[in-house]
Amino acid sequence: MTNQNDGDDVSMNERADIVVAGLGPVGAVLACLLGQQGLNVIALERSHEVYPLPRAAHFDHEIMRVFQSIGIADEVLKHAEPAGPYEFRNAKGELLMDAQLGERGVSGWAASYMFNQPGVERALRARLAAMANVSVRLGQAFTGFAEAGDHVDVTATGEDGSRTVIEARYLVGCDGARSAVRDAMGVGLDDYQFDEPWLVVDTIPDDPESVPRVNLQICDPARPTTCVRMGPGRHRWEFMLLPGEDPDRALDPDFVETLLEPWNARVEIERRAVYRFHGLVAKQWRDGRLLLAGDAAHQTPPFAGQGMCSGIRDAVNLAWKLGEIFRNGAEDALLETYQAEREPCTRSYIELAIHMGRLVCSLDPEVAAQRDAAMLAAAAAGTEIPLPQPCGPGREHGVFVPGDSAAGTIFPQFVAGDSVRLDDAIGPGTWLIDRKGGADTPGLRHLATSDRELAPFREAIEAWLDEQEAQAVLVRPDRYVFGTGTAGELAERWQGMLGLAQPGGVFAE
Ligand SMILES: Cc1cc2nc3c(=O)[nH]c(=O)nc-3n(C[C@H](O)[C@H](O)[C@H](O)COP(=O)(O)OP(=O)(O)OC[C@H]3O[C@@H](n4cnc5c(N)ncnc54)[C@H](O)[C@@H]3O)c2cc1C
């Protein structure tokens, strides 16, 4: 790696376990999760404010569980509401498909939420501000790095041009689609060749009754349009730009008014932007002490509402692996499983989004008529047009028990009553839940199903173990199942895969 930290007006007086470059939702979640584990983090963010233009409007149950683990679920719920139906309709208003978002998800929350991204980003930043071991540097941009054996020197440049070099064990680039970290690593992108220009308009309804109650994709070849809720008191429209339409002119208030007119909605326009929707994946997400996460590693068209969600899953995956390295002495090679686990899942969501996008974005009336006929016939027959199915983490080279059918699935967050949740009862870390119980081993929380804290969930957990015909389950800190079996086998395999010292016979049966 070439040294990019040349020049002499540099102060070198900082140290951190990890530098997070970029404090969008992904960098902020990563910094929170690392901070909660006691790691020393410096987070660089070149702007002072959260990103001002319209972006994510949807996240799923898994992400709500992450917000819960960070301690901001209540604050997030001020900016989010469970998602209603997601309907695809044609130009005549006929229902082509209802992409059911479901009710309660396996993660113990509603299956999906519609939300206002700046509100959630502010909640994340407020959480970070309360962590003494996380230093947030607003107005400081990542501008270069030099690898130096057991660490990496990261250069941060302030608005006045002053430079600081931070000596860190790892640098994670969470600096978005135009990632400077990715460029400095020299990593290229795989391109799905999807490239469509859309105008996005966020509004505040004066009259909430004047905007649709459901989320809509209007598959009208004259102007494909999206219309979705965005959490309490907000509503969004997205309009595909037609060939020849000038993106700058599309931002003109008169043009926006004309597009909104047919909706008869009484709204105030809050903000608007034109984007090109892409499908891109970085070829390499790790190079030694350098890592990429979120939009820096991949970008998707928004039709499945999963870009930020995928990035937050990256952050969760990296956070527990870095935690194991720093806190429990796991081998650095554990990070080799990061891209191996995350890329297949991310690609599956990008492919779903592109498939949905191609359904929506058709501008040829004949092609659109054929699509409508096929989708209406499928709906009449009680079936649906098959969509690519998103998959969980890649298991082949991941930290999972090979051949175990439960491995790589989400361990359910059981909820007792309305709001007593399993994760709150047990707390963070790796769980070894066993019908019998036993002593903890370093880095593993060993629980018996009869333990007091599990009492409200005992029946549900035992039913889950019955289904797997298992004695015990080892649940990773990201709440994916590592594997099932006996406690002894699981602990030994876990320690082996993480490169930890073998347990001293505590689990011998
Ligand atoms: C119209 C639209 C709709 C979307 N809808 C959804 C949706 O419904 N659901 C969903 O999950 N996703 C959605 N997305 C995608 C989602 O918004 C992004 O995936 C998400 O914001 C990416 O987060 P990030 O933290 O990786 O990057 P960003 O949010 O881009 O944050 C990167 C941060 O890094 C900072 N930065 C950049 N360079 C530097 C540097 N050199 N040094 C320091 N800081 C730097 C930037 O200022 C920024 O704050 C949508 C996107 C668009 C455009």
Coordinates of C-alpha atoms and ligand atoms in Angstrom, one line a residue:
M1 CA 0.0 0.0 0.0
T2 CA 1.5 3.4 -0.9
N3 CA 2.0 6.0 1.8
Q4 CA -0.5 8.8 1.1
N5 CA 0.3 10.7 4.3
D6 CA 3.1 12.9 2.8
G7 CA 3.6 16.6 3.7
D8 CA 4.9 18.2 6.8
D9 CA 2.0 20.2 8.3
V10 CA 0.8 17.1 10.1
S11 CA 0.3 16.5 13.8
M12 CA 0.6 12.8 14.9
N13 CA -0.8 12.6 18.3
E14 CA -3.9 10.4 18.1
R15 CA -4.5 6.7 18.7
A16 CA -7.6 4.6 18.3
D17 CA -8.5 0.9 18.0
I18 CA -10.7 1.7 15.0
V19 CA -11.2 4.7 12.8
V20 CA -14.6 4.9 11.2
A21 CA -14.6 7.2 8.2
G22 CA -18.0 8.5 7.5
L23 CA -20.9 8.9 9.9
G24 CA -24.0 8.2 7.8
P25 CA -26.3 5.5 9.3
V26 CA -23.8 2.7 8.7
G27 CA -20.8 4.4 10.2
A28 CA -22.9 5.6 13.2
V29 CA -24.3 2.1 13.9
L30 CA -20.8 0.7 13.6
A31 CA -19.4 3.3 16.0
C32 CA -22.2 2.7 18.5
L33 CA -21.7 -1.1 18.4
L34 CA -17.9 -0.8 18.8
G35 CA -18.3 1.8 21.5
Q36 CA -20.7 -0.4 23.5
Q37 CA -18.1 -3.1 23.5
G38 CA -15.6 -0.7 25.1
L39 CA -13.4 -0.2 22.0
N40 CA -11.7 3.2 21.4
V41 CA -13.2 4.6 18.2
I42 CA -12.6 7.8 16.3
A43 CA -15.3 8.6 13.8
L44 CA -14.5 11.1 11.1
E45 CA -17.3 12.9 9.3
R46 CA -16.6 15.6 6.8
S47 CA -20.0 17.4 7.2
H48 CA -21.5 19.0 10.4
E49 CA -25.1 18.1 9.7
V50 CA -26.7 14.7 8.8
Y51 CA -27.3 14.3 5.1
P52 CA -29.9 16.8 4.1
L53 CA -31.4 15.2 1.0
P54 CA -34.1 12.5 0.8
R55 CA -32.9 8.9 1.1
A56 CA -34.0 5.8 3.0
A57 CA -37.7 5.5 3.9
H58 CA -37.9 1.8 4.9
F59 CA -36.1 -0.6 7.2
D60 CA -37.0 -4.1 8.3
H61 CA -37.4 -5.9 11.6
E62 CA -33.8 -7.0 11.8
I63 CA -32.7 -3.4 11.7
M64 CA -35.2 -2.4 14.4
R65 CA -33.6 -5.2 16.6
V66 CA -30.2 -3.5 16.0
F67 CA -31.6 -0.1 17.1
Q68 CA -33.0 -1.9 20.2
S69 CA -29.5 -3.3 20.9
I70 CA -28.1 0.3 20.7
G71 CA -30.7 1.5 23.1
I72 CA -32.5 3.9 20.7
A73 CA -35.7 1.9 19.9
D74 CA -38.0 4.4 21.6
E75 CA -36.3 7.3 20.0
V76 CA -36.4 5.6 16.5
L77 CA -40.2 4.9 17.0
K78 CA -40.8 8.7 17.1
H79 CA -39.6 8.8 13.5
A80 CA -41.0 5.5 12.2
E81 CA -44.2 3.6 11.9
P82 CA -45.0 0.0 10.9
A83 CA -45.3 -0.3 7.1
G84 CA -48.7 -0.9 5.6
P85 CA -49.3 -2.8 2.3
Y86 CA -46.9 -2.3 -0.6
E87 CA -49.0 -2.3 -3.8
F88 CA -47.9 -2.4 -7.4
R89 CA -50.7 -1.0 -9.6
N90 CA -50.8 -0.3 -13.4
A91 CA -51.8 2.9 -15.1
K92 CA -55.5 2.0 -14.8
G93 CA -55.1 1.5 -11.0
E94 CA -55.5 -2.3 -11.2
L95 CA -53.7 -4.2 -8.5
L96 CA -50.8 -6.1 -10.1
M97 CA -49.1 -7.4 -6.9
D98 CA -49.2 -6.8 -3.2
A99 CA -45.7 -7.3 -2.0
Q100 CA -46.8 -8.3 1.5
L101 CA -44.5 -6.9 4.2
G102 CA -46.1 -9.0 6.9
E103 CA -47.0 -8.3 10.5
R104 CA -44.5 -9.2 13.3
G105 CA -41.1 -10.2 12.1
V106 CA -38.9 -13.0 13.5
S107 CA -36.8 -10.3 15.2
G108 CA -39.6 -9.4 17.7
W109 CA -40.7 -6.2 15.9
A110 CA -43.0 -5.3 13.1
A111 CA -41.8 -6.8 9.8
S112 CA -41.1 -3.4 8.3
Y113 CA -41.1 0.2 9.1
M114 CA -41.4 3.5 7.1
F115 CA -39.3 6.2 8.6
N116 CA -37.6 9.6 8.3
Q117 CA -33.8 9.0 7.9
P118 CA -32.5 12.3 9.4
G119 CA -34.5 11.7 12.7
V120 CA -32.9 8.2 13.1
E121 CA -29.4 9.5 12.2
R122 CA -29.8 12.2 14.9
A123 CA -30.8 9.5 17.4
L124 CA -27.6 7.6 16.6
R125 CA -25.4 10.6 16.9
A126 CA -27.0 11.5 20.3
R127 CA -26.2 7.9 21.5
L128 CA -22.6 8.3 20.3
A129 CA -22.3 11.6 22.1
A130 CA -22.9 9.8 25.4
M131 CA -20.0 7.3 24.9
A132 CA -16.7 8.5 26.4
N133 CA -14.7 6.0 24.3
V134 CA -16.0 7.2 21.0
S135 CA -14.8 10.5 19.7
V136 CA -16.9 12.0 16.9
R137 CA -14.9 14.5 14.7
L138 CA -17.4 16.5 12.6
G139 CA -15.8 18.6 9.9
Q140 CA -12.9 16.2 9.6
A141 CA -12.5 14.2 6.3
F142 CA -10.6 11.0 5.7
T143 CA -7.9 11.9 3.2
G144 CA -5.4 9.2 3.2
F145 CA -3.8 6.2 4.9
A146 CA -0.5 4.4 5.2
E147 CA -0.3 0.8 6.4
A148 CA 2.5 0.3 8.9
G149 CA 2.8 -3.3 10.0
D150 CA 0.7 -3.7 13.1
H151 CA -1.4 -0.6 12.5
V152 CA -2.6 1.9 9.9
D153 CA -1.9 5.6 10.0
V154 CA -5.1 7.4 9.0
T155 CA -5.0 11.1 7.9
A156 CA -7.9 13.3 8.8
T157 CA -8.1 16.8 7.3
G158 CA -10.1 19.6 8.8
E159 CA -11.9 22.4 7.1
D160 CA -9.0 24.7 7.7
G161 CA -6.6 22.3 6.0
S162 CA -5.0 21.1 9.2
R163 CA -4.1 17.4 9.2
T164 CA -4.0 14.9 12.0
V165 CA -2.6 11.4 11.7
I166 CA -4.4 8.7 13.8
E167 CA -2.6 5.4 14.5
A168 CA -5.3 2.8 14.4
R169 CA -5.5 -1.0 14.3
Y170 CA -8.3 -0.9 11.6
L171 CA -9.9 1.7 9.3
V172 CA -13.5 1.1 8.2
G173 CA -14.7 3.1 5.2
C174 CA -18.3 4.0 5.7
D175 CA -18.0 7.0 3.6
G176 CA -20.8 6.3 1.1
A177 CA -21.2 5.8 -2.6
R178 CA -18.2 8.0 -3.6
S179 CA -16.0 6.4 -0.9
A180 CA -12.5 8.0 -0.6
V181 CA -11.4 5.0 1.4
R182 CA -12.5 2.6 -1.4
D183 CA -10.6 4.8 -4.0
A184 CA -7.5 4.9 -1.8
M185 CA -7.7 1.1 -1.5
G186 CA -7.8 1.0 -5.3
V187 CA -10.9 -1.3 -5.3
G188 CA -13.2 -1.4 -8.4
L189 CA -16.9 -2.0 -8.6
D190 CA -19.0 -4.7 -10.3
D191 CA -21.8 -3.0 -12.1
Y192 CA -25.3 -4.6 -12.6
Q193 CA -25.9 -2.2 -15.5
F194 CA -29.0 -0.7 -14.0
D195 CA -29.0 3.1 -14.3
E196 CA -32.3 5.0 -14.0
P197 CA -32.8 8.7 -13.2
W198 CA -35.5 9.5 -10.6
L199 CA -36.7 12.6 -9.0
V200 CA -37.4 12.1 -5.2
V201 CA -39.8 14.6 -3.4
D202 CA -40.3 14.5 0.3
T203 CA -43.3 16.3 1.7
I204 CA -45.0 17.2 4.9
P205 CA -48.8 16.7 4.4
D206 CA -50.9 19.7 5.6
D207 CA -53.8 17.2 5.5
P208 CA -52.8 13.6 6.3
E209 CA -56.1 12.4 4.9
S210 CA -55.1 13.7 1.5
V211 CA -52.2 11.3 1.0
P212 CA -52.6 7.5 0.2
R213 CA -52.6 5.2 3.3
V214 CA -50.8 2.4 1.4
N215 CA -47.3 2.4 -0.2
L216 CA -47.6 2.4 -4.0
Q217 CA -45.6 1.6 -7.1
I218 CA -47.5 3.0 -10.1
C219 CA -46.2 1.0 -13.1
D220 CA -47.4 3.5 -15.6
P221 CA -45.2 3.6 -18.7
A222 CA -46.1 7.3 -19.2
R223 CA -44.3 8.0 -15.8
P224 CA -43.4 5.3 -13.4
T225 CA -44.1 6.7 -9.9
T226 CA -43.5 5.6 -6.3
C227 CA -45.6 7.0 -3.5
V228 CA -44.8 5.9 0.1
R229 CA -45.4 6.9 3.7
M230 CA -42.2 8.0 5.6
G231 CA -43.1 7.7 9.2
P232 CA -45.3 10.1 11.2
G233 CA -46.2 13.3 9.4
R234 CA -44.2 12.7 6.2
H235 CA -44.9 11.4 2.7
R236 CA -42.7 10.7 -0.3
W237 CA -43.1 10.6 -4.1
E238 CA -40.5 9.4 -6.6
F239 CA -41.0 10.1 -10.3
M240 CA -38.9 8.4 -13.0
L241 CA -37.4 11.0 -15.4
L242 CA -38.2 10.3 -19.0
P243 CA -35.6 10.2 -21.8
G244 CA -34.5 13.7 -22.6
E245 CA -35.7 15.3 -19.3
D246 CA -33.1 17.5 -17.7
P247 CA -32.3 16.5 -14.1
D248 CA -31.7 20.2 -13.1
R249 CA -35.0 21.3 -14.7
A250 CA -36.7 18.4 -12.8
L251 CA -35.9 20.2 -9.5
D252 CA -37.8 23.3 -10.6
P253 CA -40.7 23.8 -8.1
D254 CA -43.2 24.3 -11.0
F255 CA -42.2 20.9 -12.5
V256 CA -42.6 19.2 -9.1
E257 CA -46.0 20.9 -8.6
T258 CA -47.1 19.6 -12.1
L259 CA -46.1 16.1 -11.2
L260 CA -47.9 16.2 -7.8
E261 CA -51.1 17.8 -9.1
P262 CA -52.9 14.6 -10.1
W263 CA -52.5 13.3 -6.6
N264 CA -54.7 16.1 -5.1
A265 CA -52.5 16.0 -2.0
R266 CA -52.3 19.0 0.3
V267 CA -48.6 18.9 1.1
E268 CA -45.7 21.2 1.8
I269 CA -42.5 20.2 -0.2
E270 CA -39.7 19.6 2.3
R271 CA -36.8 18.6 0.0
R272 CA -36.2 17.1 -3.4
A273 CA -33.3 15.5 -5.3
V274 CA -32.5 13.7 -8.5
Y275 CA -30.6 10.4 -8.2
R276 CA -29.5 7.8 -10.7
F277 CA -30.4 4.4 -9.2
H278 CA -27.6 1.9 -9.5
G279 CA -26.6 -1.7 -8.6
L280 CA -22.9 -1.8 -7.7
V281 CA -20.8 -4.1 -5.6
A282 CA -17.1 -3.4 -4.6
K283 CA -14.9 -6.3 -5.7
Q284 CA -13.0 -6.4 -2.4
W285 CA -14.4 -5.4 1.0
R286 CA -11.2 -5.9 3.0
D287 CA -7.5 -5.4 2.4
G288 CA -5.5 -6.1 5.5
R289 CA -6.4 -3.4 8.1
L290 CA -8.8 -1.6 5.7
L291 CA -12.5 -2.5 5.4
L292 CA -15.5 -1.1 3.6
A293 CA -19.1 -1.1 4.7
G294 CA -22.5 0.3 3.6
D295 CA -22.7 2.3 0.3
A296 CA -18.9 2.3 0.1
A297 CA -19.1 -1.5 -0.4
H298 CA -22.4 -1.7 -2.4
Q299 CA -25.3 0.3 -3.8
T300 CA -28.8 -0.8 -4.8
P301 CA -31.8 0.7 -6.4
P302 CA -34.3 1.5 -3.7
F303 CA -37.2 -0.6 -4.9
A304 CA -36.8 -3.2 -2.1
G305 CA -35.9 -0.5 0.5
Q306 CA -32.7 -2.4 1.5
G307 CA -29.7 -0.2 0.8
M308 CA -29.2 1.2 4.3
C309 CA -30.5 -2.1 5.8
S310 CA -27.7 -4.0 4.0
G311 CA -25.2 -1.5 5.2
I312 CA -26.3 -1.8 8.8
R313 CA -26.1 -5.6 8.5
D314 CA -22.4 -5.0 7.4
A315 CA -21.9 -2.9 10.5
V316 CA -23.3 -5.5 12.8
N317 CA -21.3 -8.3 11.2
L318 CA -18.0 -6.3 11.5
A319 CA -18.7 -5.0 15.0
W320 CA -18.9 -8.4 16.6
K321 CA -15.9 -9.7 14.7
L322 CA -13.8 -6.7 15.7
G323 CA -15.1 -7.1 19.2
E324 CA -13.9 -10.7 19.3
I325 CA -10.5 -9.7 18.1
F326 CA -10.0 -6.9 20.6
R327 CA -11.8 -8.3 23.6
N328 CA -11.3 -12.1 23.4
G329 CA -8.2 -12.4 21.3
A330 CA -9.8 -13.9 18.2
E331 CA -7.5 -14.2 15.2
D332 CA -7.5 -11.3 12.6
A333 CA -8.3 -14.0 10.0
L334 CA -11.9 -13.9 11.4
L335 CA -12.3 -10.7 9.2
E336 CA -11.9 -12.9 6.1
T337 CA -15.4 -14.2 6.8
Y338 CA -16.9 -10.7 6.6
Q339 CA -17.3 -10.3 2.8
A340 CA -17.9 -14.1 2.5
E341 CA -20.9 -13.8 4.7
R342 CA -22.2 -10.4 3.7
E343 CA -21.8 -10.3 -0.1
P344 CA -24.2 -13.1 -1.1
C345 CA -27.0 -11.6 1.1
T346 CA -26.3 -8.1 -0.2
R347 CA -26.3 -9.3 -3.8
S348 CA -29.6 -11.1 -3.3
Y349 CA -31.3 -7.9 -2.2
I350 CA -29.7 -5.9 -5.1
E351 CA -31.0 -8.6 -7.5
L352 CA -34.5 -8.4 -6.0
A353 CA -34.5 -4.6 -6.2
I354 CA -33.4 -4.6 -9.8
H355 CA -36.0 -7.2 -10.7
M356 CA -38.7 -5.0 -9.0
G357 CA -37.2 -1.9 -10.7
R358 CA -37.4 -3.5 -14.2
L359 CA -41.1 -4.3 -13.5
V360 CA -41.7 -0.7 -12.5
C361 CA -39.5 1.2 -14.9
S362 CA -40.8 -0.1 -18.2
L363 CA -41.5 2.9 -20.6
D364 CA -42.6 0.8 -23.6
P365 CA -46.5 0.7 -23.6
E366 CA -46.5 -2.7 -25.3
V367 CA -44.0 -4.3 -22.9
A368 CA -45.9 -2.7 -20.0
A369 CA -49.2 -4.2 -21.3
Q370 CA -47.7 -7.7 -21.5
R371 CA -46.3 -7.3 -18.0
D372 CA -49.7 -6.1 -16.7
A373 CA -51.5 -9.1 -18.4
A374 CA -49.0 -11.6 -16.9
M375 CA -49.2 -10.0 -13.4
L376 CA -53.0 -9.7 -13.5
A377 CA -53.3 -13.4 -14.6
A378 CA -51.0 -14.5 -11.8
A379 CA -53.0 -12.4 -9.2
A380 CA -56.3 -13.9 -10.5
A381 CA -54.9 -17.4 -10.2
G382 CA -53.9 -16.5 -6.6
T383 CA -50.2 -16.7 -7.4
E384 CA -47.7 -14.0 -7.9
I385 CA -44.9 -13.2 -10.4
P386 CA -41.9 -15.0 -8.9
L387 CA -39.4 -12.6 -7.5
P388 CA -35.8 -13.5 -6.6
Q389 CA -35.7 -14.5 -2.9
P390 CA -33.2 -12.6 -0.7
C391 CA -30.9 -15.0 1.2
G392 CA -29.3 -14.8 4.6
P393 CA -25.5 -14.7 5.2
G394 CA -23.2 -16.7 3.0
R395 CA -22.6 -19.9 5.0
E396 CA -19.9 -21.7 3.0
H397 CA -17.0 -19.6 4.3
G398 CA -18.7 -18.1 7.2
V399 CA -18.7 -18.6 11.0
F400 CA -21.3 -21.3 11.1
V401 CA -21.5 -25.0 11.8
P402 CA -21.3 -26.7 8.4
G403 CA -24.4 -28.7 7.3
D404 CA -26.5 -27.5 10.2
S405 CA -29.9 -26.4 8.8
A406 CA -30.5 -23.8 11.5
A407 CA -27.1 -22.2 11.0
G408 CA -27.3 -18.8 9.4
T409 CA -31.0 -18.3 10.3
I410 CA -32.0 -15.4 12.6
F411 CA -32.5 -16.6 16.1
P412 CA -36.0 -15.4 17.0
Q413 CA -36.4 -12.6 19.5
F414 CA -39.3 -14.0 21.5
V415 CA -41.6 -11.4 23.0
A416 CA -43.5 -12.0 26.2
G417 CA -46.7 -10.0 26.7
D418 CA -46.5 -7.0 24.5
S419 CA -43.1 -5.7 25.1
V420 CA -40.8 -7.9 27.2
R421 CA -38.1 -8.9 24.7
L422 CA -35.5 -11.7 24.9
D423 CA -32.5 -9.6 23.9
D424 CA -33.2 -7.1 26.7
A425 CA -33.5 -10.0 29.2
I426 CA -30.2 -11.7 28.2
G427 CA -28.1 -8.7 27.1
P428 CA -25.4 -8.5 24.4
G429 CA -22.7 -11.0 23.5
T430 CA -22.6 -14.6 22.4
W431 CA -25.3 -16.9 23.9
L432 CA -25.0 -20.6 24.4
I433 CA -28.6 -21.6 25.4
D434 CA -28.7 -25.1 26.7
R435 CA -31.5 -27.3 28.1
K436 CA -29.1 -28.2 30.9
G437 CA -26.9 -25.1 31.5
G438 CA -23.4 -25.0 32.7
A439 CA -20.5 -22.6 33.5
D440 CA -19.7 -19.6 31.3
T441 CA -16.5 -19.8 29.3
P442 CA -14.6 -16.6 28.3
G443 CA -16.5 -14.9 25.6
L444 CA -19.6 -17.1 25.9
R445 CA -22.7 -16.6 28.0
H446 CA -24.0 -20.1 29.0
L447 CA -27.7 -20.1 29.9
A448 CA -30.0 -22.9 30.9
T449 CA -33.6 -22.8 29.6
S450 CA -34.6 -23.0 33.3
D451 CA -32.6 -19.8 34.2
R452 CA -34.7 -17.1 35.8
E453 CA -34.1 -14.5 33.1
L454 CA -35.4 -16.9 30.5
A455 CA -38.6 -17.8 32.4
P456 CA -40.9 -15.7 30.2
F457 CA -39.5 -17.3 27.1
R458 CA -38.8 -20.8 28.3
E459 CA -41.6 -22.5 26.4
A460 CA -40.9 -20.7 23.2
I461 CA -37.1 -21.5 23.4
E462 CA -37.7 -25.1 24.2
A463 CA -40.2 -25.4 21.3
W464 CA -37.5 -23.9 19.0
L465 CA -35.0 -26.5 20.3
D466 CA -37.5 -29.3 19.8
E467 CA -38.0 -28.2 16.2
Q468 CA -34.3 -28.5 15.6
E469 CA -34.1 -31.7 17.7
A470 CA -31.3 -30.0 19.6
Q471 CA -29.9 -29.9 23.1
A472 CA -28.4 -26.5 22.7
V473 CA -28.0 -23.5 20.4
L474 CA -25.1 -21.1 20.0
V475 CA -26.4 -17.6 19.0
R476 CA -23.8 -15.2 17.6
P477 CA -23.7 -11.6 18.8
D478 CA -25.5 -10.6 15.6
R479 CA -28.3 -12.9 16.6
Y480 CA -27.7 -15.4 13.7
V481 CA -27.6 -19.0 14.7
F482 CA -24.0 -20.4 14.7
G483 CA -25.3 -23.9 15.1
T484 CA -27.2 -26.4 17.2
G485 CA -26.0 -29.5 19.0
T486 CA -24.6 -30.2 22.4
A487 CA -23.2 -27.3 24.4
G488 CA -19.7 -28.9 24.5
E489 CA -19.5 -29.4 20.8
L490 CA -20.8 -25.9 20.0
A491 CA -18.4 -24.2 22.4
E492 CA -15.4 -26.1 21.0
R493 CA -16.3 -25.4 17.4
W494 CA -16.9 -21.7 18.2
Q495 CA -13.6 -21.3 19.9
G496 CA -11.9 -23.2 17.0
M497 CA -13.5 -21.1 14.3
L498 CA -12.6 -17.9 16.0
G499 CA -9.1 -19.0 16.6
L500 CA -9.5 -18.7 20.4
A501 CA -7.9 -20.9 23.0
Q502 CA -9.9 -24.1 23.5
P503 CA -12.1 -24.2 26.5
G504 CA -10.5 -26.1 29.4
G505 CA -12.9 -29.0 29.4
V506 CA -15.7 -27.0 31.1
F507 CA -18.2 -28.4 28.6
A508 CA -16.9 -32.0 28.5
E509 CA -19.9 -34.3 28.7
Ligands
LIG1 C1 -34.0 7.8 -3.1 C2 -33.4 6.8 -2.2 C3 -34.2 6.0 -1.4 C4 -33.6 5.0 -0.6 N1 -34.5 4.3 0.1 C5 -34.0 3.3 1.0 C6 -34.8 2.6 1.8 O1 -36.1 2.8 1.8 N2 -34.3 1.7 2.7 C7 -32.9 1.5 2.8 O2 -32.5 0.7 3.5 N3 -32.1 2.2 2.0 C8 -32.6 3.2 1.1 N4 -31.7 3.9 0.4 C9 -30.3 3.8 0.5 C10 -29.7 4.4 1.8 O3 -30.1 5.8 1.8 C11 -28.2 4.3 1.8 O4 -27.9 2.9 1.5 C12 -27.6 4.7 3.1 O5 -27.8 6.1 3.4 C13 -26.1 4.4 3.1 O6 -25.6 4.7 4.3 P1 -24.0 4.9 4.5 O7 -23.8 5.2 5.9 O8 -23.3 3.7 3.9 O9 -23.6 6.1 3.5 P2 -24.0 7.6 3.6 O10 -25.4 7.7 4.1 O11 -23.8 8.1 2.2 O12 -23.0 8.2 4.6 C14 -21.7 8.4 4.3 C15 -21.2 9.5 5.2 O13 -19.8 9.6 4.9 C16 -19.4 11.0 4.9 N5 -18.2 11.1 4.1 C17 -18.0 11.0 2.8 N6 -16.7 11.1 2.4 C18 -16.1 11.3 3.6 C19 -14.7 11.4 3.9 N7 -13.7 11.4 3.0 N8 -14.4 11.6 5.2 C20 -15.3 11.6 6.2 N9 -16.6 11.5 5.9 C21 -17.0 11.3 4.6 C22 -20.6 11.7 4.2 O14 -20.7 13.1 4.6 C23 -21.8 10.9 4.9 O15 -22.2 11.5 6.0 C24 -32.3 4.9 -0.5 C25 -31.4 5.7 -1.2 C26 -32.0 6.7 -2.0 C27 -31.0 7.6 -2.8

